[in-house]
PDB file of C-alpha atoms in Angstrom:
ATOM      1  CA  MET A   1     -18.471   3.580   9.200  1.00 95.00           C
ATOM      2  CA  LYS A   2     -16.651   5.965  11.511  1.00 97.00           C
ATOM      3  CA  TYR A   3     -12.952   5.658  12.207  1.00 98.00           C
ATOM      4  CA  GLN A   4     -10.059   7.252  14.041  1.00 98.00           C
ATOM      5  CA  ILE A   5      -6.336   6.821  13.482  1.00 97.00           C
ATOM      6  CA  VAL A   6      -4.270   7.028  16.653  1.00 97.00           C
ATOM      7  CA  GLY A   7      -0.852   6.161  17.998  1.00 94.00           C
ATOM      8  CA  GLU A   8       1.677   7.388  15.425  1.00 86.00           C
ATOM      9  CA  PRO A   9       4.463   6.423  14.907  1.00 91.00           C
ATOM     10  CA  LEU A  10       2.987   3.016  15.805  1.00 93.00           C
ATOM     11  CA  PRO A  11      -0.502   3.673  14.465  1.00 96.00           C
ATOM     12  CA  VAL A  12      -3.759   1.797  14.569  1.00 97.00           C
ATOM     13  CA  VAL A  13      -7.069   2.615  12.875  1.00 97.00           C
ATOM     14  CA  ILE A  14     -10.134   1.943  15.027  1.00 98.00           C
ATOM     15  CA  CYS A  15     -13.331   1.463  13.011  1.00 98.00           C
ATOM     16  CA  ASP A  16     -16.874   1.687  14.356  1.00 98.00           C
ATOM     17  CA  VAL A  17     -19.108  -0.150  11.889  1.00 97.00           C
ATOM     18  CA  GLU A  18     -22.839  -0.318  11.407  1.00 97.00           C
ATOM     19  CA  PRO A  19     -24.866  -3.557  11.703  1.00 98.00           C
ATOM     20  CA  ASN A  20     -24.127  -5.906   8.757  1.00 97.00           C
ATOM     21  CA  GLU A  21     -21.347  -3.604   7.503  1.00 97.00           C
ATOM     22  CA  THR A  22     -18.262  -5.477   6.256  1.00 97.00           C
ATOM     23  CA  LEU A  23     -14.573  -4.579   6.222  1.00 97.00           C
ATOM     24  CA  ILE A  24     -11.865  -6.563   4.478  1.00 95.00           C
ATOM     25  CA  THR A  25      -8.163  -7.094   5.042  1.00 92.00           C
ATOM     26  CA  GLU A  26      -5.620  -9.109   3.077  1.00 80.00           C
ATOM     27  CA  LYS A  27      -3.336 -10.050   5.955  1.00 75.00           C
ATOM     28  CA  GLY A  28      -3.458 -10.600   9.700  1.00 78.00           C
ATOM     29  CA  ALA A  29      -3.836  -6.898  10.447  1.00 88.00           C
ATOM     30  CA  MET A  30      -6.745  -7.246  12.881  1.00 94.00           C
ATOM     31  CA  SER A  31      -5.591  -6.185  16.354  1.00 95.00           C
ATOM     32  CA  TRP A  32      -8.794  -6.278  18.406  1.00 97.00           C
ATOM     33  CA  MET A  33     -12.543  -6.311  17.822  1.00 98.00           C
ATOM     34  CA  SER A  34     -15.884  -6.516  19.569  1.00 98.00           C
ATOM     35  CA  PRO A  35     -17.306 -10.031  20.052  1.00 98.00           C
ATOM     36  CA  ASN A  36     -20.061  -9.529  17.472  1.00 98.00           C
ATOM     37  CA  MET A  37     -17.621  -9.095  14.572  1.00 98.00           C
ATOM     38  CA  LEU A  38     -17.906 -12.258  12.457  1.00 97.00           C
ATOM     39  CA  MET A  39     -14.763 -13.236  10.545  1.00 95.00           C
ATOM     40  CA  GLU A  40     -14.907 -15.152   7.274  1.00 94.00           C
ATOM     41  CA  THR A  41     -11.861 -16.064   5.195  1.00 90.00           C
ATOM     42  CA  GLN A  42     -12.451 -16.586   1.500  1.00 82.00           C
ATOM     43  CA  GLY A  43     -11.013 -16.035  -1.939  1.00 67.00           C
ATOM     44  CA  THR A  44     -12.821 -13.389  -3.965  1.00 56.00           C
ATOM     45  CA  GLY A  45     -12.785 -12.318  -7.590  1.00 56.00           C
ATOM     46  CA  GLY A  46     -11.941 -15.678  -9.108  1.00 55.00           C
ATOM     47  CA  PHE A  47      -8.641 -17.516  -9.490  1.00 52.00           C
ATOM     48  CA  GLY A  48      -7.049 -14.801 -11.664  1.00 55.00           C
ATOM     49  CA  LYS A  49      -7.578 -12.035  -9.112  1.00 55.00           C
ATOM     50  CA  MET A  50      -6.491 -14.326  -6.291  1.00 53.00           C
ATOM     51  CA  MET A  51      -3.211 -15.018  -8.093  1.00 56.00           C
ATOM     52  CA  GLY A  52      -2.815 -11.305  -8.817  1.00 54.00           C
ATOM     53  CA  ARG A  53      -3.114 -10.493  -5.123  1.00 51.00           C
ATOM     54  CA  MET A  54      -0.475 -13.085  -4.320  1.00 54.00           C
ATOM     55  CA  PHE A  55       2.000 -11.625  -6.830  1.00 53.00           C
ATOM     56  CA  SER A  56       1.344  -8.106  -5.553  1.00 48.00           C
ATOM     57  CA  GLY A  57       2.544  -9.088  -2.100  1.00 48.00           C
ATOM     58  CA  GLU A  58      -0.769  -9.965  -0.468  1.00 52.00           C
ATOM     59  CA  SER A  59      -2.556 -13.174   0.435  1.00 59.00           C
ATOM     60  CA  MET A  60      -4.686 -15.045  -2.087  1.00 67.00           C
ATOM     61  CA  PHE A  61      -7.490 -14.925   0.480  1.00 79.00           C
ATOM     62  CA  GLN A  62      -9.271 -12.056   2.175  1.00 87.00           C
ATOM     63  CA  ASN A  63     -10.519 -11.837   5.739  1.00 93.00           C
ATOM     64  CA  LYS A  64     -13.982 -10.316   5.932  1.00 95.00           C
ATOM     65  CA  TYR A  65     -15.300  -8.898   9.211  1.00 97.00           C
ATOM     66  CA  THR A  66     -19.039  -8.206   9.514  1.00 98.00           C
ATOM     67  CA  ALA A  67     -20.911  -6.692  12.451  1.00 98.00           C
ATOM     68  CA  GLN A  68     -23.648  -9.094  13.555  1.00 97.00           C
ATOM     69  CA  GLY A  69     -26.749  -8.107  15.545  1.00 96.00           C
ATOM     70  CA  GLY A  70     -25.749  -4.502  16.086  1.00 97.00           C
ATOM     71  CA  PRO A  71     -22.887  -2.005  15.732  1.00 98.00           C
ATOM     72  CA  GLY A  72     -19.358  -3.347  16.069  1.00 98.00           C
ATOM     73  CA  GLN A  73     -15.801  -2.176  16.453  1.00 98.00           C
ATOM     74  CA  ILE A  74     -12.577  -3.469  14.915  1.00 98.00           C
ATOM     75  CA  ALA A  75      -9.001  -2.174  14.898  1.00 98.00           C
ATOM     76  CA  PHE A  76      -6.210  -2.686  12.348  1.00 97.00           C
ATOM     77  CA  ALA A  77      -2.605  -1.939  13.321  1.00 95.00           C
ATOM     78  CA  SER A  78       0.312  -1.023  11.094  1.00 93.00           C
ATOM     79  CA  SER A  79       3.118  -3.593  10.841  1.00 89.00           C
ATOM     80  CA  PHE A  80       5.946  -1.008  10.813  1.00 90.00           C
ATOM     81  CA  PRO A  81       6.575   2.410  12.414  1.00 94.00           C
ATOM     82  CA  GLY A  82       5.042   5.144  10.291  1.00 94.00           C
ATOM     83  CA  SER A  83       1.524   6.296   9.538  1.00 94.00           C
ATOM     84  CA  ILE A  84      -1.841   5.109   8.277  1.00 96.00           C
ATOM     85  CA  ARG A  85      -3.635   7.046   5.537  1.00 96.00           C
ATOM     86  CA  ALA A  86      -7.368   6.871   4.816  1.00 97.00           C
ATOM     87  CA  LEU A  87      -8.083   7.129   1.076  1.00 98.00           C
ATOM     88  CA  GLU A  88     -11.424   7.922  -0.552  1.00 98.00           C
ATOM     89  CA  VAL A  89     -11.526   5.549  -3.515  1.00 98.00           C
ATOM     90  CA  SER A  90     -13.923   6.172  -6.395  1.00 98.00           C
ATOM     91  CA  PRO A  91     -14.126   5.478 -10.148  1.00 96.00           C
ATOM     92  CA  GLU A  92     -12.757   8.995 -10.628  1.00 97.00           C
ATOM     93  CA  GLN A  93     -10.002   8.532  -8.044  1.00 97.00           C
ATOM     94  CA  GLU A  94      -8.093   5.267  -8.143  1.00 97.00           C
ATOM     95  CA  TYR A  95      -4.741   4.612  -6.483  1.00 97.00           C
ATOM     96  CA  VAL A  96      -1.653   2.477  -6.985  1.00 95.00           C
ATOM     97  CA  VAL A  97      -0.026   1.250  -3.769  1.00 94.00           C
ATOM     98  CA  GLN A  98       3.275  -0.408  -2.946  1.00 89.00           C
ATOM     99  CA  LYS A  99       2.956  -4.142  -2.444  1.00 82.00           C
ATOM    100  CA  GLY A 100       2.182  -4.855   1.167  1.00 84.00           C
ATOM    101  CA  GLY A 101       0.849  -1.331   1.725  1.00 91.00           C
ATOM    102  CA  PHE A 102      -2.850  -2.223   1.824  1.00 93.00           C
ATOM    103  CA  LEU A 103      -4.139  -2.533   5.398  1.00 94.00           C
ATOM    104  CA  ALA A 104      -7.943  -2.752   5.227  1.00 96.00           C
ATOM    105  CA  SER A 105     -10.959  -1.243   3.456  1.00 97.00           C
ATOM    106  CA  GLU A 106     -14.688  -1.217   3.090  1.00 97.00           C
ATOM    107  CA  SER A 107     -15.938  -4.222   1.163  1.00 94.00           C
ATOM    108  CA  THR A 108     -16.871  -2.022  -1.824  1.00 96.00           C
ATOM    109  CA  VAL A 109     -13.192  -1.295  -2.527  1.00 96.00           C
ATOM    110  CA  GLN A 110     -11.522  -3.654  -4.995  1.00 92.00           C
ATOM    111  CA  LEU A 111      -7.864  -4.636  -4.727  1.00 88.00           C
ATOM    112  CA  SER A 112      -6.274  -5.880  -7.939  1.00 87.00           C
ATOM    113  CA  VAL A 113      -2.908  -6.289  -9.578  1.00 83.00           C
ATOM    114  CA  PHE A 114      -1.317  -3.313 -11.356  1.00 80.00           C
ATOM    115  CA  PHE A 115       1.240  -4.064 -14.065  1.00 68.00           C
ATOM    116  CA  GLN A 116       3.845  -1.500 -14.989  1.00 62.00           C
ATOM    117  CA  LYS A 117       3.392  -0.373 -18.579  1.00 55.00           C
ATOM    118  CA  LYS A 118       7.092  -0.830 -19.273  1.00 56.00           C
ATOM    119  CA  PHE A 119       8.744  -4.140 -18.468  1.00 51.00           C
ATOM    120  CA  GLY A 120      12.043  -2.488 -17.503  1.00 53.00           C
ATOM    121  CA  ALA A 121      10.343  -0.391 -14.853  1.00 50.00           C
ATOM    122  CA  GLY A 122       9.177  -3.534 -13.141  1.00 51.00           C
ATOM    123  CA  LEU A 123      12.518  -5.302 -13.260  1.00 52.00           C
ATOM    124  CA  PHE A 124      14.774  -2.429 -12.219  1.00 52.00           C
ATOM    125  CA  GLY A 125      12.618   0.369 -10.847  1.00 47.00           C
ATOM    126  CA  GLY A 126      12.707  -0.844  -7.282  1.00 48.00           C
ATOM    127  CA  GLU A 127       8.938  -0.919  -6.881  1.00 47.00           C
ATOM    128  CA  GLY A 128       8.503  -4.391  -8.333  1.00 49.00           C
ATOM    129  CA  PHE A 129       6.928  -5.354 -11.624  1.00 55.00           C
ATOM    130  CA  ILE A 130       3.557  -5.685  -9.922  1.00 68.00           C
ATOM    131  CA  MET A 131       1.932  -3.189  -7.566  1.00 83.00           C
ATOM    132  CA  GLN A 132      -1.567  -2.990  -6.111  1.00 89.00           C
ATOM    133  CA  LYS A 133      -4.444  -0.996  -7.596  1.00 93.00           C
ATOM    134  CA  LEU A 134      -7.371   0.256  -5.541  1.00 96.00           C
ATOM    135  CA  SER A 135     -10.630   0.792  -7.422  1.00 96.00           C
ATOM    136  CA  GLY A 136     -14.364   0.704  -6.788  1.00 97.00           C
ATOM    137  CA  HIS A 137     -15.653   3.101  -4.145  1.00 97.00           C
ATOM    138  CA  GLY A 138     -15.244   3.491  -0.401  1.00 97.00           C
ATOM    139  CA  ILE A 139     -12.555   4.080   2.193  1.00 98.00           C
ATOM    140  CA  ALA A 140      -9.244   2.193   2.160  1.00 98.00           C
ATOM    141  CA  PHE A 141      -6.539   2.315   4.804  1.00 97.00           C
ATOM    142  CA  ILE A 142      -2.899   2.276   3.677  1.00 96.00           C
ATOM    143  CA  GLU A 143       0.184   1.910   5.861  1.00 95.00           C
ATOM    144  CA  ILE A 144       3.217   4.064   5.052  1.00 95.00           C
ATOM    145  CA  ASP A 145       6.702   3.473   6.448  1.00 94.00           C
ATOM    146  CA  GLY A 146       8.038   6.503   8.309  1.00 93.00           C
ATOM    147  CA  TYR A 147       6.933  10.068   7.575  1.00 92.00           C
ATOM    148  CA  THR A 148       4.895  10.892   4.470  1.00 94.00           C
ATOM    149  CA  VAL A 149       5.859  13.591   1.954  1.00 96.00           C
ATOM    150  CA  GLU A 150       3.282  14.441  -0.716  1.00 97.00           C
ATOM    151  CA  TYR A 151       3.892  16.029  -4.130  1.00 98.00           C
ATOM    152  CA  THR A 152       1.469  16.988  -6.886  1.00 98.00           C
ATOM    153  CA  LEU A 153       2.953  16.494 -10.352  1.00 98.00           C
ATOM    154  CA  GLY A 154       1.624  18.317 -13.385  1.00 98.00           C
ATOM    155  CA  PRO A 155       1.268  16.683 -16.828  1.00 97.00           C
ATOM    156  CA  GLY A 156       4.703  15.545 -17.921  1.00 95.00           C
ATOM    157  CA  GLN A 157       6.342  16.634 -14.655  1.00 98.00           C
ATOM    158  CA  SER A 158       8.582  13.979 -13.114  1.00 96.00           C
ATOM    159  CA  MET A 159      10.304  13.077  -9.864  1.00 95.00           C
ATOM    160  CA  LEU A 160      13.302  10.741  -9.486  1.00 93.00           C
ATOM    161  CA  VAL A 161      12.871   8.464  -6.499  1.00 90.00           C
ATOM    162  CA  ASP A 162      15.246   5.965  -4.921  1.00 84.00           C
ATOM    163  CA  THR A 163      14.267   2.335  -4.445  1.00 73.00           C
ATOM    164  CA  GLY A 164      11.307   1.691  -2.175  1.00 84.00           C
ATOM    165  CA  TYR A 165      10.417   5.285  -1.326  1.00 91.00           C
ATOM    166  CA  ILE A 166       7.158   5.384  -3.322  1.00 92.00           C
ATOM    167  CA  ALA A 167       4.338   4.504  -0.932  1.00 94.00           C
ATOM    168  CA  LEU A 168       1.404   5.228  -3.243  1.00 95.00           C
ATOM    169  CA  MET A 169       0.328   7.415  -6.122  1.00 96.00           C
ATOM    170  CA  ASP A 170      -2.707   8.397  -8.138  1.00 97.00           C
ATOM    171  CA  ALA A 171      -3.430   5.844 -10.846  1.00 96.00           C
ATOM    172  CA  SER A 172      -3.011   8.651 -13.409  1.00 96.00           C
ATOM    173  CA  CYS A 173       0.764   8.674 -12.750  1.00 95.00           C
ATOM    174  CA  SER A 174       3.186   6.425 -14.601  1.00 90.00           C
ATOM    175  CA  ILE A 175       6.462   4.760 -13.631  1.00 87.00           C
ATOM    176  CA  ASP A 176       9.650   4.235 -15.604  1.00 84.00           C
ATOM    177  CA  ILE A 177      13.342   3.793 -14.787  1.00 79.00           C
ATOM    178  CA  GLN A 178      16.428   5.844 -15.437  1.00 79.00           C
ATOM    179  CA  SER A 179      19.983   4.538 -15.157  1.00 73.00           C
ATOM    180  CA  VAL A 180      22.474   6.358 -12.960  1.00 67.00           C
ATOM    181  CA  GLY A 181      24.792   8.232 -15.310  1.00 59.00           C
ATOM    182  CA  GLY A 182      28.511   7.450 -15.320  1.00 49.00           C
ATOM    183  CA  VAL A 183      30.326   4.246 -14.399  1.00 46.00           C
ATOM    184  CA  LYS A 184      31.852   5.785 -11.257  1.00 46.00           C
ATOM    185  CA  ASN A 185      28.480   7.035 -10.057  1.00 45.00           C
ATOM    186  CA  ALA A 186      26.837   3.684 -10.679  1.00 45.00           C
ATOM    187  CA  LEU A 187      29.558   1.587  -9.024  1.00 48.00           C
ATOM    188  CA  LEU A 188      30.716   3.852  -6.204  1.00 47.00           C
ATOM    189  CA  GLY A 189      27.807   6.166  -5.510  1.00 44.00           C
ATOM    190  CA  GLY A 190      25.991   3.728  -3.239  1.00 46.00           C
ATOM    191  CA  GLU A 191      22.623   4.563  -4.783  1.00 52.00           C
ATOM    192  CA  GLY A 192      22.252   1.548  -7.075  1.00 54.00           C
ATOM    193  CA  LEU A 193      22.215   1.344 -10.855  1.00 66.00           C
ATOM    194  CA  PHE A 194      18.722   2.728 -11.472  1.00 73.00           C
ATOM    195  CA  ASN A 195      16.308   5.342 -10.165  1.00 78.00           C
ATOM    196  CA  THR A 196      12.546   5.207 -10.410  1.00 84.00           C
ATOM    197  CA  VAL A 197      10.978   7.992 -12.472  1.00 89.00           C
ATOM    198  CA  VAL A 198       7.384   8.901 -11.613  1.00 92.00           C
ATOM    199  CA  THR A 199       5.591  11.141 -14.113  1.00 95.00           C
ATOM    200  CA  GLY A 200       2.349  13.067 -13.630  1.00 97.00           C
ATOM    201  CA  PRO A 201      -0.301  14.190 -13.711  1.00 98.00           C
ATOM    202  CA  GLY A 202      -1.228  13.176 -10.204  1.00 98.00           C
ATOM    203  CA  ARG A 203      -0.172  13.041  -6.589  1.00 98.00           C
ATOM    204  CA  ILE A 204       2.623  10.881  -5.232  1.00 97.00           C
ATOM    205  CA  TYR A 205       3.172   9.949  -1.599  1.00 97.00           C
ATOM    206  CA  LEU A 206       6.762   9.244  -0.593  1.00 96.00           C
ATOM    207  CA  GLN A 207       7.837   7.486   2.591  1.00 95.00           C
ATOM    208  CA  THR A 208      10.969   8.357   4.541  1.00 94.00           C
ATOM    209  CA  MET A 209      11.699   4.975   6.148  1.00 90.00           C
ATOM    210  CA  PRO A 210      11.057   2.040   3.776  1.00 87.00           C
ATOM    211  CA  ALA A 211      11.300  -1.304   5.536  1.00 82.00           C
ATOM    212  CA  ASN A 212      13.844  -2.557   2.977  1.00 78.00           C
ATOM    213  CA  ALA A 213      16.098   0.455   3.608  1.00 80.00           C
ATOM    214  CA  VAL A 214      15.960  -0.142   7.367  1.00 84.00           C
ATOM    215  CA  ALA A 215      16.797  -3.819   6.848  1.00 79.00           C
ATOM    216  CA  GLY A 216      19.756  -2.852   4.653  1.00 77.00           C
ATOM    217  CA  ALA A 217      21.039  -0.397   7.251  1.00 81.00           C
ATOM    218  CA  ILE A 218      21.050  -2.880  10.136  1.00 85.00           C
ATOM    219  CA  ASN A 219      22.165  -5.913   8.133  1.00 80.00           C
ATOM    220  CA  PRO A 220      25.933  -5.199   8.540  1.00 81.00           C
ATOM    221  CA  TYR A 221      25.490  -5.270  12.327  1.00 81.00           C
ATOM    222  CA  ILE A 222      23.733  -8.629  12.426  1.00 80.00           C
ATOM    223  CA  ILE A 223      26.070 -11.433  13.435  1.00 70.00           C
ATOM    224  CA  THR A 224      25.233 -14.713  11.745  1.00 61.00           C
ATOM    225  CA  GLY A 225      26.655 -18.144  12.164  1.00 54.00           C
TER     226      GLY A 225
END
């Protein structure tokens, strides 16, 4: 497969695939394709993995697109202004992605549920108790809201992150929560009661415009009723 990512901040990844090569997506991300791309919708990995995908913010079913009778082309567009990242997934390099961040991948990439090791991190950390884990091998495309800032954390090195700003991280990183110190800070600071703590070793990718933050910013200006 060859691909190109164009059009930021409203990006699309255009993939040129070989005959009989298959790409998968978990949501209606397909934007356009050549007529010889055959689509098949099916559940994969058994009932447990299908339920895991649902809880991680994706559909229980996957759309598979296969080039029939020759090379094909298919494009997947981001659902929010930002960027698309291509990740090389391997047994030595697995990733954890925010729910809803997976766009598409080669069929050899596996998408599964990732449980936080600590229950509190899931309830209060702002990233949800369940995230998505990418394993197997191949190329996966991830959509990130806004601009991307990347940090490499050493063993035991941490970063405090506000709700929703973690786009993805190496699977070697861990997540916990930390309460905002002081009653005045917690109640009047406007930053919520908890921060997410990400600890290395590994890389983290932060996004500058999470969809939930944008929704919160415009909500006071929406007239209802």
